């Protein structure tokens, strides 16, 4: 069975913003590599939502976990990204689908955004 995930409107907006900024600052190739890395992270989370590299974030909400995308560099289909800086915040639904809530820069305060 293939694990599934869905993105909230906020998560979609976050990813769009991240990739747009990546293309602007670093070029289209870098944007494509970062997009592949984010996709690899989402698939990894969907397949192992409680994996050993995920963190419980009950300080934000009782059901929230997070995962830094740097941990998916080996799963990405593109050349490695030098220093990934984004964290995926998500929760497991009762139906076996992972709901991605936000994708935030590691320096952003998640308390203000979740």
PDB file of C-alpha atoms in Angstrom:
ATOM      1  CA  UNK A   1       0.000   0.000   0.000  1.00  0.00           C
ATOM      2  CA  UNK A   2       1.320   3.414  -0.940  1.00  0.00           C
ATOM      3  CA  UNK A   3       1.115   5.993   1.800  1.00  0.00           C
ATOM      4  CA  UNK A   4      -0.655   9.222   0.940  1.00  0.00           C
ATOM      5  CA  UNK A   5      -0.397  12.843   1.906  1.00  0.00           C
ATOM      6  CA  UNK A   6      -2.361  15.978   1.195  1.00  0.00           C
ATOM      7  CA  UNK A   7      -1.322  19.590   1.421  1.00  0.00           C
ATOM      8  CA  UNK A   8      -3.348  22.267   3.142  1.00  0.00           C
ATOM      9  CA  UNK A   9      -3.787  25.571   1.306  1.00  0.00           C
ATOM     10  CA  UNK A  10      -1.148  27.066   3.614  1.00  0.00           C
ATOM     11  CA  UNK A  11       1.346  24.297   2.808  1.00  0.00           C
ATOM     12  CA  UNK A  12       0.730  24.734  -0.937  1.00  0.00           C
ATOM     13  CA  UNK A  13       1.326  28.475  -0.599  1.00  0.00           C
ATOM     14  CA  UNK A  14       4.490  27.830   1.444  1.00  0.00           C
ATOM     15  CA  UNK A  15       5.924  25.487  -1.193  1.00  0.00           C
ATOM     16  CA  UNK A  16       5.038  27.862  -4.028  1.00  0.00           C
ATOM     17  CA  UNK A  17       6.760  30.705  -2.182  1.00  0.00           C
ATOM     18  CA  UNK A  18       9.842  28.608  -1.338  1.00  0.00           C
ATOM     19  CA  UNK A  19      10.288  27.426  -4.931  1.00  0.00           C
ATOM     20  CA  UNK A  20       9.710  30.874  -6.382  1.00  0.00           C
ATOM     21  CA  UNK A  21      12.326  32.347  -4.063  1.00  0.00           C
ATOM     22  CA  UNK A  22      14.712  29.505  -4.879  1.00  0.00           C
ATOM     23  CA  UNK A  23      14.375  30.167  -8.622  1.00  0.00           C
ATOM     24  CA  UNK A  24      14.831  33.917  -8.100  1.00  0.00           C
ATOM     25  CA  UNK A  25      17.924  33.596  -5.896  1.00  0.00           C
ATOM     26  CA  UNK A  26      19.610  30.499  -7.276  1.00  0.00           C
ATOM     27  CA  UNK A  27      18.160  29.763 -10.735  1.00  0.00           C
ATOM     28  CA  UNK A  28      15.778  27.237 -12.247  1.00  0.00           C
ATOM     29  CA  UNK A  29      18.105  24.256 -11.778  1.00  0.00           C
ATOM     30  CA  UNK A  30      18.372  24.924  -8.050  1.00  0.00           C
ATOM     31  CA  UNK A  31      14.589  25.371  -7.867  1.00  0.00           C
ATOM     32  CA  UNK A  32      14.083  21.981  -9.530  1.00  0.00           C
ATOM     33  CA  UNK A  33      16.523  20.304  -7.145  1.00  0.00           C
ATOM     34  CA  UNK A  34      14.776  21.855  -4.138  1.00  0.00           C
ATOM     35  CA  UNK A  35      11.361  20.789  -5.474  1.00  0.00           C
ATOM     36  CA  UNK A  36      12.628  17.203  -5.808  1.00  0.00           C
ATOM     37  CA  UNK A  37      13.962  17.348  -2.251  1.00  0.00           C
ATOM     38  CA  UNK A  38      10.634  18.588  -0.878  1.00  0.00           C
ATOM     39  CA  UNK A  39       8.810  15.829  -2.771  1.00  0.00           C
ATOM     40  CA  UNK A  40      11.214  13.205  -1.393  1.00  0.00           C
ATOM     41  CA  UNK A  41      10.570  14.533   2.126  1.00  0.00           C
ATOM     42  CA  UNK A  42       6.785  14.388   1.676  1.00  0.00           C
ATOM     43  CA  UNK A  43       6.963  10.794   0.442  1.00  0.00           C
ATOM     44  CA  UNK A  44       9.243   9.821   3.310  1.00  0.00           C
ATOM     45  CA  UNK A  45       6.877  11.369   5.858  1.00  0.00           C
ATOM     46  CA  UNK A  46       3.883   9.622   4.280  1.00  0.00           C
ATOM     47  CA  UNK A  47       5.667   6.266   4.467  1.00  0.00           C
ATOM     48  CA  UNK A  48       6.943   6.712   8.036  1.00  0.00           C
ATOM     49  CA  UNK A  49       5.069   9.518   9.818  1.00  0.00           C
ATOM     50  CA  UNK A  50       6.556   8.530  13.176  1.00  0.00           C
ATOM     51  CA  UNK A  51      10.033   7.808  11.820  1.00  0.00           C
ATOM     52  CA  UNK A  52      13.091   8.266  14.004  1.00  0.00           C
ATOM     53  CA  UNK A  53      14.047  11.563  12.328  1.00  0.00           C
ATOM     54  CA  UNK A  54      10.644  13.144  12.935  1.00  0.00           C
ATOM     55  CA  UNK A  55       9.938  15.236  16.007  1.00  0.00           C
ATOM     56  CA  UNK A  56       6.861  15.368  18.168  1.00  0.00           C
ATOM     57  CA  UNK A  57       5.644  18.970  18.379  1.00  0.00           C
ATOM     58  CA  UNK A  58       2.873  18.663  20.951  1.00  0.00           C
ATOM     59  CA  UNK A  59       4.000  22.082  22.155  1.00  0.00           C
ATOM     60  CA  UNK A  60       2.275  23.478  19.040  1.00  0.00           C
ATOM     61  CA  UNK A  61      -0.776  21.214  18.941  1.00  0.00           C
ATOM     62  CA  UNK A  62      -1.427  17.744  20.335  1.00  0.00           C
ATOM     63  CA  UNK A  63      -1.202  16.017  16.956  1.00  0.00           C
ATOM     64  CA  UNK A  64       1.665  17.837  15.194  1.00  0.00           C
ATOM     65  CA  UNK A  65       5.008  16.386  14.127  1.00  0.00           C
ATOM     66  CA  UNK A  66       7.788  17.871  12.017  1.00  0.00           C
ATOM     67  CA  UNK A  67      10.543  16.704   9.715  1.00  0.00           C
ATOM     68  CA  UNK A  68      13.527  18.680   8.389  1.00  0.00           C
ATOM     69  CA  UNK A  69      13.858  18.141   4.649  1.00  0.00           C
ATOM     70  CA  UNK A  70      17.657  17.777   4.918  1.00  0.00           C
ATOM     71  CA  UNK A  71      17.014  14.203   6.084  1.00  0.00           C
ATOM     72  CA  UNK A  72      15.715  13.293   2.604  1.00  0.00           C
ATOM     73  CA  UNK A  73      18.768  14.301   0.587  1.00  0.00           C
ATOM     74  CA  UNK A  74      19.580  10.676  -0.227  1.00  0.00           C
ATOM     75  CA  UNK A  75      16.029   9.969  -1.427  1.00  0.00           C
ATOM     76  CA  UNK A  76      15.908  12.907  -3.838  1.00  0.00           C
ATOM     77  CA  UNK A  77      16.177  12.075  -7.545  1.00  0.00           C
ATOM     78  CA  UNK A  78      18.231  15.219  -8.244  1.00  0.00           C
ATOM     79  CA  UNK A  79      21.715  16.371  -7.360  1.00  0.00           C
ATOM     80  CA  UNK A  80      22.016  17.106  -3.636  1.00  0.00           C
ATOM     81  CA  UNK A  81      20.981  20.473  -2.239  1.00  0.00           C
ATOM     82  CA  UNK A  82      23.847  21.984  -0.261  1.00  0.00           C
ATOM     83  CA  UNK A  83      22.030  23.208   2.822  1.00  0.00           C
ATOM     84  CA  UNK A  84      18.270  22.661   2.895  1.00  0.00           C
ATOM     85  CA  UNK A  85      16.585  25.039   5.331  1.00  0.00           C
ATOM     86  CA  UNK A  86      12.914  24.013   5.526  1.00  0.00           C
ATOM     87  CA  UNK A  87      10.847  21.985   7.955  1.00  0.00           C
ATOM     88  CA  UNK A  88       7.602  20.187   7.155  1.00  0.00           C
ATOM     89  CA  UNK A  89       4.882  20.311   9.833  1.00  0.00           C
ATOM     90  CA  UNK A  90       2.205  17.649   9.539  1.00  0.00           C
ATOM     91  CA  UNK A  91      -0.282  15.427  11.298  1.00  0.00           C
ATOM     92  CA  UNK A  92      -1.625  11.938  10.746  1.00  0.00           C
ATOM     93  CA  UNK A  93      -5.315  11.694  10.005  1.00  0.00           C
ATOM     94  CA  UNK A  94      -7.459   8.806  11.119  1.00  0.00           C
ATOM     95  CA  UNK A  95      -7.813   7.682   7.501  1.00  0.00           C
ATOM     96  CA  UNK A  96      -4.103   6.953   7.021  1.00  0.00           C
ATOM     97  CA  UNK A  97      -3.451  10.162   5.104  1.00  0.00           C
ATOM     98  CA  UNK A  98      -0.766  12.575   6.251  1.00  0.00           C
ATOM     99  CA  UNK A  99      -1.932  16.180   6.254  1.00  0.00           C
ATOM    100  CA  UNK A 100       0.918  18.599   5.590  1.00  0.00           C
ATOM    101  CA  UNK A 101       0.068  21.783   7.470  1.00  0.00           C
ATOM    102  CA  UNK A 102       3.025  24.073   6.762  1.00  0.00           C
ATOM    103  CA  UNK A 103       6.504  24.099   5.193  1.00  0.00           C
ATOM    104  CA  UNK A 104       8.496  26.711   7.089  1.00  0.00           C
ATOM    105  CA  UNK A 105      12.051  28.027   7.061  1.00  0.00           C
ATOM    106  CA  UNK A 106      13.993  26.528   9.964  1.00  0.00           C
ATOM    107  CA  UNK A 107      14.458  29.999  11.489  1.00  0.00           C
ATOM    108  CA  UNK A 108      10.741  30.802  11.501  1.00  0.00           C
ATOM    109  CA  UNK A 109       8.881  30.474  14.786  1.00  0.00           C
ATOM    110  CA  UNK A 110       6.248  27.778  14.165  1.00  0.00           C
ATOM    111  CA  UNK A 111       4.184  29.069  17.097  1.00  0.00           C
ATOM    112  CA  UNK A 112       3.393  32.147  15.005  1.00  0.00           C
ATOM    113  CA  UNK A 113       2.494  30.166  11.871  1.00  0.00           C
ATOM    114  CA  UNK A 114       0.635  27.047  13.022  1.00  0.00           C
TER     115      UNK A 114
END
